[in-house]
Coordinates of C-alpha atoms in Angstrom, one line a residue:
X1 CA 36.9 -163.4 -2.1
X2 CA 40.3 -162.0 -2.0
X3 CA 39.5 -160.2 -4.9
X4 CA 36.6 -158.2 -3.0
X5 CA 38.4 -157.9 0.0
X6 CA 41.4 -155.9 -1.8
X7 CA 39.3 -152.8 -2.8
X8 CA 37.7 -152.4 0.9
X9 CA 41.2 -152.2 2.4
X10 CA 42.0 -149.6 -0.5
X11 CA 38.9 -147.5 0.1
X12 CA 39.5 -147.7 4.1
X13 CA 43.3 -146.7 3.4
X14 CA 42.0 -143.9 0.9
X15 CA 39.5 -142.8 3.9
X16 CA 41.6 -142.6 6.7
X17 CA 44.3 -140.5 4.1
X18 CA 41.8 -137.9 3.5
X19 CA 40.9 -137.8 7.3
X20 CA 44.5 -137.2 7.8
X21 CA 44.5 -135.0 4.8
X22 CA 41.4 -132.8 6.2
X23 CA 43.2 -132.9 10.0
X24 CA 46.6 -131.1 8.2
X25 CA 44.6 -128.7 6.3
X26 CA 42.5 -127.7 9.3
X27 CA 45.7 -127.3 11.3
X28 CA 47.1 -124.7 8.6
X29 CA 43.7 -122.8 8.7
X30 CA 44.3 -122.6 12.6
X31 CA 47.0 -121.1 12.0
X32 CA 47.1 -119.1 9.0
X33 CA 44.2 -117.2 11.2
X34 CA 46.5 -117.0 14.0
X35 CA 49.0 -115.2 12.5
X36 CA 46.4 -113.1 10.6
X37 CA 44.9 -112.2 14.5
X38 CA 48.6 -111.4 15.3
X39 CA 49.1 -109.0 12.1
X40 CA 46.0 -107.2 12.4
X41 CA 46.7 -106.7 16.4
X42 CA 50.1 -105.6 15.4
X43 CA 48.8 -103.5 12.5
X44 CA 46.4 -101.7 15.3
X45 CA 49.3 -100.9 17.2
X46 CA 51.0 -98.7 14.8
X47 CA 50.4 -94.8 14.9
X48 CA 49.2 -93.9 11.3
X49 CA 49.6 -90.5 12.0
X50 CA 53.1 -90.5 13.3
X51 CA 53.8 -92.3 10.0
X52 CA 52.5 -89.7 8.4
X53 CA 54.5 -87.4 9.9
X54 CA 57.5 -88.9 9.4
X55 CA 57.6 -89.3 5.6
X56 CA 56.6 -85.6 5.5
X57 CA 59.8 -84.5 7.2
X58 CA 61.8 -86.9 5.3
X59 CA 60.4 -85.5 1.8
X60 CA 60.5 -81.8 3.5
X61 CA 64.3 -82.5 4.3
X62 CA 64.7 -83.9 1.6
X63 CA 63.5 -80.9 -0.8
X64 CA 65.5 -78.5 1.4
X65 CA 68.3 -80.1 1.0
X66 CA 68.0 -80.3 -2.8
X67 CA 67.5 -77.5 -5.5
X68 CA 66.0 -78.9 -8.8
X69 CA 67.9 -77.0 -11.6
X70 CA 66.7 -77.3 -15.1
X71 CA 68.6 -76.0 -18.3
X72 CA 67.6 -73.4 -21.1
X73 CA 70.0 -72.9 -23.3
X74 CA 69.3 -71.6 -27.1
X75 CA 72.2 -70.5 -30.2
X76 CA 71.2 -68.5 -32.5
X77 CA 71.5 -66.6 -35.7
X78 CA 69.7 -63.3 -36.0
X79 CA 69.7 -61.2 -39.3
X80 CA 69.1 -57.9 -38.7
X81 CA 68.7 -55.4 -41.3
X82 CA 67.0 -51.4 -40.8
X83 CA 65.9 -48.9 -43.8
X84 CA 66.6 -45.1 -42.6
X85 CA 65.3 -42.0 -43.6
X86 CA 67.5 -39.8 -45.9
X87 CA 70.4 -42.5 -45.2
X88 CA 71.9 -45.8 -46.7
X89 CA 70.3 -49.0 -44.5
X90 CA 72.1 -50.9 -41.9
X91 CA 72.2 -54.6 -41.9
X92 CA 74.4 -57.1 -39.8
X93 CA 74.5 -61.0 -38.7
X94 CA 74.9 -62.1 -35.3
X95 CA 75.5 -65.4 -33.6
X96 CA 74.6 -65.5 -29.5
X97 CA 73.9 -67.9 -27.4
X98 CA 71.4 -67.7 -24.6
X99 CA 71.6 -69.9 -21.4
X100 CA 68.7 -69.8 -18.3
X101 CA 69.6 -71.7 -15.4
X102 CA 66.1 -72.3 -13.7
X103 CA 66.0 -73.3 -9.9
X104 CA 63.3 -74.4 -7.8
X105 CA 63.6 -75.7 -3.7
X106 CA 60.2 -76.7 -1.6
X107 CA 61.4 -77.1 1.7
X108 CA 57.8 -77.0 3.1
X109 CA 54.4 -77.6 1.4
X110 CA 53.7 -74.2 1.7
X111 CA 57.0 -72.5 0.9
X112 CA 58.5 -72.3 -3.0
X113 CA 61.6 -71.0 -4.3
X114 CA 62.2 -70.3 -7.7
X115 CA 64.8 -68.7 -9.6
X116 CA 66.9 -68.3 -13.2
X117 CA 70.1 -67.2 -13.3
X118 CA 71.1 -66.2 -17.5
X119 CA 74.1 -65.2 -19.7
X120 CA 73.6 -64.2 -23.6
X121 CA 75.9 -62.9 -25.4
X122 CA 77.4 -62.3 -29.2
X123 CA 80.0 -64.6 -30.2
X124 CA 83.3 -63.7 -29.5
X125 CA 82.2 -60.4 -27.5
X126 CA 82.9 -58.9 -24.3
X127 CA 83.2 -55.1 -24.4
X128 CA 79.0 -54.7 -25.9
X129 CA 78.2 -52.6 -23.2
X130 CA 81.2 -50.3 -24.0
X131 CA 78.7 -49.3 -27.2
X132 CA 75.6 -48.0 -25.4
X133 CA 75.1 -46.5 -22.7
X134 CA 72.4 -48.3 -21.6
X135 CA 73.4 -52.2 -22.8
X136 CA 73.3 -53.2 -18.9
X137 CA 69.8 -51.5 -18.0
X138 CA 67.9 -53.5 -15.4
X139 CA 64.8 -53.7 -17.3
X140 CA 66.3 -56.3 -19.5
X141 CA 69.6 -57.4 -18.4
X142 CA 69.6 -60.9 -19.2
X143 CA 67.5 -60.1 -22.4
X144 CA 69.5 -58.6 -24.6
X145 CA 73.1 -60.2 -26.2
X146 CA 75.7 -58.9 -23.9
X147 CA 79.1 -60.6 -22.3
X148 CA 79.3 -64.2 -20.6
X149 CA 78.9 -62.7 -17.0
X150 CA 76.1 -64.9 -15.2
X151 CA 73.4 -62.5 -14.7
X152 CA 70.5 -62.6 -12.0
X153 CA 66.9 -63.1 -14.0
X154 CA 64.2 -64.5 -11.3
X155 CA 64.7 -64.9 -7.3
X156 CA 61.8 -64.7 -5.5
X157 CA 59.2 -66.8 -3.0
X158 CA 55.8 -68.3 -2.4
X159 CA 54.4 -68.6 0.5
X160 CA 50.8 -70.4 -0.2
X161 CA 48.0 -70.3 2.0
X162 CA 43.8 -70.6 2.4
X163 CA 41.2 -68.2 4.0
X164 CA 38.1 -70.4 3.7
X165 CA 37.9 -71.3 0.1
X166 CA 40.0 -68.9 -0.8
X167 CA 43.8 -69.8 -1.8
X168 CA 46.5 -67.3 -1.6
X169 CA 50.1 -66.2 -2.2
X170 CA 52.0 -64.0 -1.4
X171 CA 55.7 -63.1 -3.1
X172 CA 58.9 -61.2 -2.9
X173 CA 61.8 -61.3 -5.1
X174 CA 62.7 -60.3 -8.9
X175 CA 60.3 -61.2 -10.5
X176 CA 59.0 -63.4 -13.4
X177 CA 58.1 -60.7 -15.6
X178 CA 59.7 -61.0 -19.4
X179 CA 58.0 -63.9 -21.5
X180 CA 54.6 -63.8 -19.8
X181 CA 50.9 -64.6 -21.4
X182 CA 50.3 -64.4 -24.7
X183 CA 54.4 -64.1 -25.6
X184 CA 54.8 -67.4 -24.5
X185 CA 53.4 -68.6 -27.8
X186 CA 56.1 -67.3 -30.2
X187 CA 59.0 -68.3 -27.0
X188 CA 57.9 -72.1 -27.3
X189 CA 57.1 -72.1 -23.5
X190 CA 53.8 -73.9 -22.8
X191 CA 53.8 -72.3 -19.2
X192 CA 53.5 -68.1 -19.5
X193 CA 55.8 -66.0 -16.6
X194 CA 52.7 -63.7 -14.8
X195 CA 52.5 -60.4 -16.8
X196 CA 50.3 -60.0 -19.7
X197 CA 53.2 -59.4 -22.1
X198 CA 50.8 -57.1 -24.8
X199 CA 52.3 -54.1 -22.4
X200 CA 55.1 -55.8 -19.7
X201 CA 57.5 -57.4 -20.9
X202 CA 60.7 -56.3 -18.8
X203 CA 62.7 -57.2 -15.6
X204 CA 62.0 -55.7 -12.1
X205 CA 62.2 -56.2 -8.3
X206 CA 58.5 -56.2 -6.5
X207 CA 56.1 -58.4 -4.9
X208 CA 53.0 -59.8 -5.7
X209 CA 49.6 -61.1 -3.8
X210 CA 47.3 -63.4 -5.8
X211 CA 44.0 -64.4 -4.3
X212 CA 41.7 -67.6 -6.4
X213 CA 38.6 -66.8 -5.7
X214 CA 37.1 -69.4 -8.2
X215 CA 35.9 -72.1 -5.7
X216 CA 33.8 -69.1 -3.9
X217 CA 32.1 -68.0 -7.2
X218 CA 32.2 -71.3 -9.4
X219 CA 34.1 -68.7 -12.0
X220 CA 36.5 -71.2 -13.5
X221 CA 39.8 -69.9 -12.9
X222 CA 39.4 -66.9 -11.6
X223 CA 41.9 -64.7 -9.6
X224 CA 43.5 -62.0 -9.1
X225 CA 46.8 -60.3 -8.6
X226 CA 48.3 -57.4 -6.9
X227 CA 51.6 -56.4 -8.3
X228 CA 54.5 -54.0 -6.9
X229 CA 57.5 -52.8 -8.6
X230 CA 60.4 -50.5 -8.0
X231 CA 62.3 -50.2 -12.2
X232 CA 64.8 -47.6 -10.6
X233 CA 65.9 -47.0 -7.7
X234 CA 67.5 -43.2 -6.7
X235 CA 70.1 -44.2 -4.6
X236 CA 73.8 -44.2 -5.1
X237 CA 76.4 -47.0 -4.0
X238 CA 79.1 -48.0 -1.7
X239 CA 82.0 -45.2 -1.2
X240 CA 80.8 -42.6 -3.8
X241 CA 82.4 -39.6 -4.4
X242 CA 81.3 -36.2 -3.4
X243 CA 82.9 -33.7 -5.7
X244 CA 81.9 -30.4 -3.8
X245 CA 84.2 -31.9 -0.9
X246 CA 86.7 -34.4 -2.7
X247 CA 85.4 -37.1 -0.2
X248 CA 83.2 -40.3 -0.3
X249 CA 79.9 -39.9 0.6
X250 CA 77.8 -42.5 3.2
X251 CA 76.8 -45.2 1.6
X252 CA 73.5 -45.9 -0.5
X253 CA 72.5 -42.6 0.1
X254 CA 70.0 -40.2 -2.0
X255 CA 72.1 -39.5 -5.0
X256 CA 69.5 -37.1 -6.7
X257 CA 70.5 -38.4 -9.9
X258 CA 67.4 -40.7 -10.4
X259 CA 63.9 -40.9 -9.5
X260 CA 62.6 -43.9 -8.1
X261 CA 60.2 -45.6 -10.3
X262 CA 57.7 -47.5 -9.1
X263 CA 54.9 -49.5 -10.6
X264 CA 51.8 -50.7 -9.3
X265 CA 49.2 -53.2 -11.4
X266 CA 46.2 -55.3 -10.5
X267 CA 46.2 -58.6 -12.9
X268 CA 42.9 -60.2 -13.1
X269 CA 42.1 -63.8 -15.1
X270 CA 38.6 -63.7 -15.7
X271 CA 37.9 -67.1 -17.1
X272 CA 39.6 -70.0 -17.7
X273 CA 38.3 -73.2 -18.5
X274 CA 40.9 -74.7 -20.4
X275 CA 39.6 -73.3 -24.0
X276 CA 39.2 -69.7 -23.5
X277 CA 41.2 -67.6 -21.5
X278 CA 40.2 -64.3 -20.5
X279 CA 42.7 -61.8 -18.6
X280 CA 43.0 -57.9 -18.2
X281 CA 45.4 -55.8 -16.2
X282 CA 45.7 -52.1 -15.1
X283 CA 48.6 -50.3 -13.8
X284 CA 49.9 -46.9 -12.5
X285 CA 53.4 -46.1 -12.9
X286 CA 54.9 -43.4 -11.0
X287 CA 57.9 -40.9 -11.6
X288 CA 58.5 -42.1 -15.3
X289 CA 61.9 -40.4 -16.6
X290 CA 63.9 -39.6 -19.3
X291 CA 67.8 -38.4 -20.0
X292 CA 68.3 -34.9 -18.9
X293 CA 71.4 -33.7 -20.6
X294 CA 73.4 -30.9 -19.0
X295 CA 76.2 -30.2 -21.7
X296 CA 78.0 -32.0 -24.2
X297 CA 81.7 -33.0 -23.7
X298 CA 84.8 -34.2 -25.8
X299 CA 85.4 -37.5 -24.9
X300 CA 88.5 -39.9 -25.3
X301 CA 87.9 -42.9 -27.1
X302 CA 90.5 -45.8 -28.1
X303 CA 90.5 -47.7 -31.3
X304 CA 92.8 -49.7 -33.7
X305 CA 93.9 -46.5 -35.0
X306 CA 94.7 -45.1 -31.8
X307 CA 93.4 -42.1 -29.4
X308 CA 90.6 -40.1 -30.5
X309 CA 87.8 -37.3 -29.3
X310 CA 83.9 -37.9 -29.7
X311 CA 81.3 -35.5 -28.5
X312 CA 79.2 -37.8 -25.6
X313 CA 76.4 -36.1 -23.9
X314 CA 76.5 -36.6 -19.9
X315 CA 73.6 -36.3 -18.3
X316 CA 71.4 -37.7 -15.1
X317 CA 67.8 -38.9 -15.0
X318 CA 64.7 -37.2 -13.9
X319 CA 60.9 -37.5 -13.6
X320 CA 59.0 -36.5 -16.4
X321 CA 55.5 -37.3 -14.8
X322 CA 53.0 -41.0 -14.2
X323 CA 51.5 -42.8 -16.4
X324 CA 48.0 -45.6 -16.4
X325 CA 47.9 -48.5 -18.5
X326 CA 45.6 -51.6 -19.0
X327 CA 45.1 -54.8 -21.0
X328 CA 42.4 -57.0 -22.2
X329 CA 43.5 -60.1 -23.5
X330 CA 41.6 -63.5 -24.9
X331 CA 43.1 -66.5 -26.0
X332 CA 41.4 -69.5 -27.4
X333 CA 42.8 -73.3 -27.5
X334 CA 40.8 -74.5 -29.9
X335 CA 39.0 -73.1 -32.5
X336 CA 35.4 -74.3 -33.1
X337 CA 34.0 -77.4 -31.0
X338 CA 35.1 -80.5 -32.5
X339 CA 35.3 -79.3 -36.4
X340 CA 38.4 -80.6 -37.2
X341 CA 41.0 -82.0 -35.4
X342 CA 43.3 -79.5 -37.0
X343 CA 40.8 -76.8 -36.2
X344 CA 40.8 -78.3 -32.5
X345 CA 44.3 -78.3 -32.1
X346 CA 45.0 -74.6 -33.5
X347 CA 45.1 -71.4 -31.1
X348 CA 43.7 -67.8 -31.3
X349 CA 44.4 -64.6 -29.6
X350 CA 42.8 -61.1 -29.8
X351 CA 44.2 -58.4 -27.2
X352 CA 43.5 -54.8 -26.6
X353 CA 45.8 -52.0 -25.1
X354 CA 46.2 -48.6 -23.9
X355 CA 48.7 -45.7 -22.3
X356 CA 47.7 -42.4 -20.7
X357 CA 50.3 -39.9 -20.1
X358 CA 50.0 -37.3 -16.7
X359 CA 53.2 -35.2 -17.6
X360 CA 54.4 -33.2 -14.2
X361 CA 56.2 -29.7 -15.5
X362 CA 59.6 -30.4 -14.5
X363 CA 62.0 -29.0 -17.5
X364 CA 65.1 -31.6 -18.4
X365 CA 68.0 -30.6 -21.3
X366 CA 67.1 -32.0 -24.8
X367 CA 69.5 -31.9 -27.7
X368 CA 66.9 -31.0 -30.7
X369 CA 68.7 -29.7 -34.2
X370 CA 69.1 -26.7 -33.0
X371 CA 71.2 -27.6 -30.3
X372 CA 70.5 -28.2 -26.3
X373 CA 67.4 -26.9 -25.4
X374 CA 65.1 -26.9 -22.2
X375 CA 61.8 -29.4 -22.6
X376 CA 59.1 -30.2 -20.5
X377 CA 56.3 -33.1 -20.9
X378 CA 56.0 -36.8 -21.6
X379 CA 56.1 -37.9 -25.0
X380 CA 57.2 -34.4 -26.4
X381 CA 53.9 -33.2 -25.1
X382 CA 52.7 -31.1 -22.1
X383 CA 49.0 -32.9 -22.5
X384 CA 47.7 -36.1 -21.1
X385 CA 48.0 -38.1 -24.4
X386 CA 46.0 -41.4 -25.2
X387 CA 47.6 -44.3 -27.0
X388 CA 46.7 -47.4 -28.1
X389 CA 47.7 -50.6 -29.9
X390 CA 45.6 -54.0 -30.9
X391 CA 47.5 -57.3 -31.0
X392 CA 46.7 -60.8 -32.7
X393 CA 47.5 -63.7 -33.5
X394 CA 47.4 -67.6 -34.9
X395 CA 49.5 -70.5 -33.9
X396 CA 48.2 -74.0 -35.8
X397 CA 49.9 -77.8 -36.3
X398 CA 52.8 -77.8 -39.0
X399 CA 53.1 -80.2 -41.5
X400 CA 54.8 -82.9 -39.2
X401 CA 53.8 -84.2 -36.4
X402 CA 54.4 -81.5 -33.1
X403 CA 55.7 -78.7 -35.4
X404 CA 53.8 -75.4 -34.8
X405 CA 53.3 -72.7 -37.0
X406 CA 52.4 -69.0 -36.2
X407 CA 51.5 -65.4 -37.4
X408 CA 50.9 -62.7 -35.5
X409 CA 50.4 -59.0 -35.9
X410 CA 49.9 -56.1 -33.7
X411 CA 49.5 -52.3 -34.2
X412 CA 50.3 -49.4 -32.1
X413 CA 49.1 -45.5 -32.6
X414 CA 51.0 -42.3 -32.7
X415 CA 51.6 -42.0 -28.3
X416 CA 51.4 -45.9 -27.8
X417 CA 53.9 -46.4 -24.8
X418 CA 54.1 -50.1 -23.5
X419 CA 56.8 -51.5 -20.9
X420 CA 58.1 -54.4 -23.3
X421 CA 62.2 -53.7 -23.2
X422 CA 62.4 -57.0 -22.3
X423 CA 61.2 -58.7 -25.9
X424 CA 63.2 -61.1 -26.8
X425 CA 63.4 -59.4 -30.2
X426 CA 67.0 -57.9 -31.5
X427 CA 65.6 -55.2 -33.6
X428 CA 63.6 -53.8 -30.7
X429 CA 59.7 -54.9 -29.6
X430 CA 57.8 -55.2 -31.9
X431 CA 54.5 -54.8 -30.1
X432 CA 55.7 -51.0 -29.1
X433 CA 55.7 -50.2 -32.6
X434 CA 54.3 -47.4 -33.3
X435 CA 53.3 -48.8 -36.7
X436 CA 52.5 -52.4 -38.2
X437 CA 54.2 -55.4 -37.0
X438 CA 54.2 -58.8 -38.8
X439 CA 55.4 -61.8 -37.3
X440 CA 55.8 -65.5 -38.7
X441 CA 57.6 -68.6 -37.4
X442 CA 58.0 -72.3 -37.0
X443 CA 58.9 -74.4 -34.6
X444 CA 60.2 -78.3 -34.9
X445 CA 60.8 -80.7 -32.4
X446 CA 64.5 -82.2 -33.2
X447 CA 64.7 -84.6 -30.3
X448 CA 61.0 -84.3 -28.7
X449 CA 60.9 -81.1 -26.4
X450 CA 64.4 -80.9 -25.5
X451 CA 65.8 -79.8 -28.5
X452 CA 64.0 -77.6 -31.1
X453 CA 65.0 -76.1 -33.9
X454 CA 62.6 -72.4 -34.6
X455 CA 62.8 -70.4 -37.9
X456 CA 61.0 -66.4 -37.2
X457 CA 61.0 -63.5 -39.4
X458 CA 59.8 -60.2 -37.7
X459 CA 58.9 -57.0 -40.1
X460 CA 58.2 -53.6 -38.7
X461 CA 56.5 -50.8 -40.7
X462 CA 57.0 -47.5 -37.8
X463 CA 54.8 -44.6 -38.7
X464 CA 56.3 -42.9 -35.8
X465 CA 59.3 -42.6 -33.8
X466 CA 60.5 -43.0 -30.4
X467 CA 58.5 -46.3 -29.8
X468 CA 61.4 -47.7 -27.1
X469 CA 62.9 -45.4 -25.5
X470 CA 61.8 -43.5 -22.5
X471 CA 59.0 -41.2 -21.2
X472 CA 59.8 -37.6 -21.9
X473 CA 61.6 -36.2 -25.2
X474 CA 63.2 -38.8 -26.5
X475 CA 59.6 -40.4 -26.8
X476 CA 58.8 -38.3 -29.1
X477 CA 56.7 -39.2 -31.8
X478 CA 57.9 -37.6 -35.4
X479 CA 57.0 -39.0 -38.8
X480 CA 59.5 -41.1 -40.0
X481 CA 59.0 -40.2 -43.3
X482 CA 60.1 -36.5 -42.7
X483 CA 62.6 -37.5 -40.1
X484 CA 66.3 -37.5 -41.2
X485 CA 68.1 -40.7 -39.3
X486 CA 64.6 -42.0 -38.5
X487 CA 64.3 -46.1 -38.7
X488 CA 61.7 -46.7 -41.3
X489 CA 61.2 -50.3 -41.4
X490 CA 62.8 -53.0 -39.0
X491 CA 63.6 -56.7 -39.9
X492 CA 64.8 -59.8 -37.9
X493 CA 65.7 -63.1 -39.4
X494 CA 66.3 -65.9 -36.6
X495 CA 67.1 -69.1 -37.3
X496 CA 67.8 -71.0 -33.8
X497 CA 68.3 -74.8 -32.0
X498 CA 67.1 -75.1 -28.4
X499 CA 68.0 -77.3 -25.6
X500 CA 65.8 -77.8 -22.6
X501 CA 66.2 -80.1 -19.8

């Protein structure tokens, strides 16, 4: 008896357990859901918006009180070595060091700074520009090996907007015109500044107003690109001297020494889908000039040996007339459709350009071999002349893993005239050769992206002379085969490390 009594008491003690059990657990529902009513009421309270708001103004403040820098910085070993008609070649070494300080600041979503501030120089050398007169031009101040002074390369803003479907911006600043599409291949930069570099490639202060049309036609990638430049500016500076009187003239007044050069251009990308990319520009530039020399003069010049007299030419700078240019440029990132994976990671470009002279009759001094002489026209011509130039190229994998290999080639005809002072190439651009151009180099990845080493050889065959220099006579285009002192072939041997961060 006792024995069945025992497991009723156990089953009645188990029972009223899991009643008490079920009484706890429905007490912790109650009021798990009571604090889930008082969340969600609470959570109804709060003002998503103002929120919203909030963290914009904190990232916005944040931004303007910041500017991202990043770092550029490249040394380098460049072999240069010229043949010359009816004279021994020239050959040299030289060690430089190039540094870009790049700067960005977003202190609203619709407002972008950016900026670069650059030194390069030779090792060791300060006094460069005391070897050419032109070794500080504007056009490519911060390209060319100089001295250590920090020079200004980019400053400019954005200021983004839409009309319907249509995104815009509009920009003022220097701009970032060296490097652009196309050169960006053989500079190692996978993002190209905005000219098409086949005919600018040079520094200048403008503006620019880009318009996407793409979402109103379905075009991928479409846009285009209004784009204003002053090169010169005729103007002189603060407390100038005015010789007829012996007194300063007012400041930043007309100095009649220099037209002002302006440039106007329409840049428009066609296509681009990722895989082919399609863009063409045109431009006007106005006022082009050239060195009008008004005597020759015995000049002192100190050296080791002491105090000594050269004849120096001075001169001003005048208008020798306008000029009309365009591009037509393709680029394909990827060859074939899924051929090869080497195929699919190889890229191809094709590009077409030309240069149309409109000399004005305005007569500037010239020294020819028979001495100083009056000359009028652009080019060493009174006509309107044509040129043109073609320009190619290959870049595909290396033999390791991220290394890049390229080739490239371009040609240019007897009055090709491009704006590419700014090529970052020591023995002159190559693509305004008027003549063949051959290109090769390699690129390796040392520590990923931020350092890179990059071997290049550049080889230019000029038919003709005069290929980077102004717009009137000193662009003159004579054989360089029949040409005493004329550079007959051109050759550049870099061997580099980069660091980017």
């Amino acid at each position: 008896m006792k024995k069945f009594i025992a497991p009723l008491l156990i089953g009645a003690a188990l029972s009223s357990s899991a009643f008490a059990a079920d009484d706890s657990l429905k007490q912790e529902v109650e009021a798990l859901k009571a604090q889930m009513a008082e969340l969600k009421d609470a959570q109804s309270k709060i003002n998503v918006d103002a929120l919203r708001a909030q963290v914009s103004e904190i990232k916005a403040h944040d931004a303007g009180d910041n500017i991202k820098w990043n770092v550029d910085f490249r040394t380098a070993y460049d072999y240069v070595d010229y043949k010359i008609q009816g004279a021994d070649k020239q050959d040299n070494g030289v060690w430089t060091n190039k540094l870009i300080l790049g700067m960005g600041a977003q202190p609203a979503d619709n407002l972008v700074f950016k900026g670069s501030l650059a030194a390069y120089k030779a090792f060791g050398q300060t006094n460069i520009s005391s070897t050419s007169y032109f070794q500080t031009f504007d056009w490519y101040d911060s390209q060319k090996p100089n001295d250590s002074n920090i020079r200004l390369r980019e400053a400019y803003f954005l200021y983004t907007g839409d009309m319907g479907d249509v995104h815009y911006s509009a920009s003022f600043g220097r701009r970032p015109s060296v490097d652009g599409f196309l050169a960006n291949l053989r500079n190692d930069n996978e993002n190209p500044a905005s000219p098409i570099s086949h005919n600018i490639n040079m520094e200048f202060d403008g503006a620019s107003f880009k318009f996407d049309f793409d979402k109103v036609t379905g075009i991928s990638g479409l846009y285009a690109k209004l784009c204003l430049g002053r090169g010169f500016s005729n103007t002189t500076g603060a407390y100038s001297m005015n010789m007829s009187s012996m007194g300063f003239n007012p400041g930043y007044v007309n100095d009649d020494q220099t037209p002002n050069m302006d440039l106007a251009g329409l840049i428009v990308q066609f296509f681009d889908n990722g895989q082919y990319k399609l863009m063409g520009n045109y431009l006007v530039a106005k006022n082009m000039m050239d060195m009008n020399v008004q005597g020759i003069a015995m000049t002192p010049v100190y050296t080791s040996s002491g105090l000594t007299y050269v004849q120096k030419p001075y001169f001003n700078f005048a208008d020798v007339g306008d000029m009309t240019g365009g591009t037509l440029s393709l680029q394909v990132n990827g060859i074939g459709d899924g051929i090869s994976d080497f195929l699919d990671d190889s890229i191809f470009f094709l590009s077409y350009a030309f240069s149309k002279t409109d000399p004005n009759n305005n007569q500037l001094g010239a020294i020819s071999s028979s001495g100083l002489v009056s000359m009028a026209g652009m080019l060493g011509s009174s006509d309107k002349e044509f040129g043109s130039s073609i320009y190619t190229g290959v870049q595909v994998p290396g033999i390791m893993k991220g290394q890049r290999l390229g080739l490239e080639y371009n040609h240019g005809s007897k009055y090709w005239r491009s704006f590419t002072y700014g090529e970052d190439t020591l023995a002159g651009s190559k693509l305004a050769a008027r003549g063949n151009a051959y290109e090769l180099y390699y690129i390796m990845p040392v520590v990923g992206k931020n350092l890179t080493a990059q071997l290049s050889y550049v080889y230019i065959d000029y038919a003709y002379t005069g290929s980077d220099t102004f717009f009137g006579w000193t662009g003159t285009p004579m054989d360089v085969d029949s040409t005493p002192g004329a550079v007959k072939t051109a050759q550049d041997l870099r061997l580099s490390l980069r660091y980017r961060y």
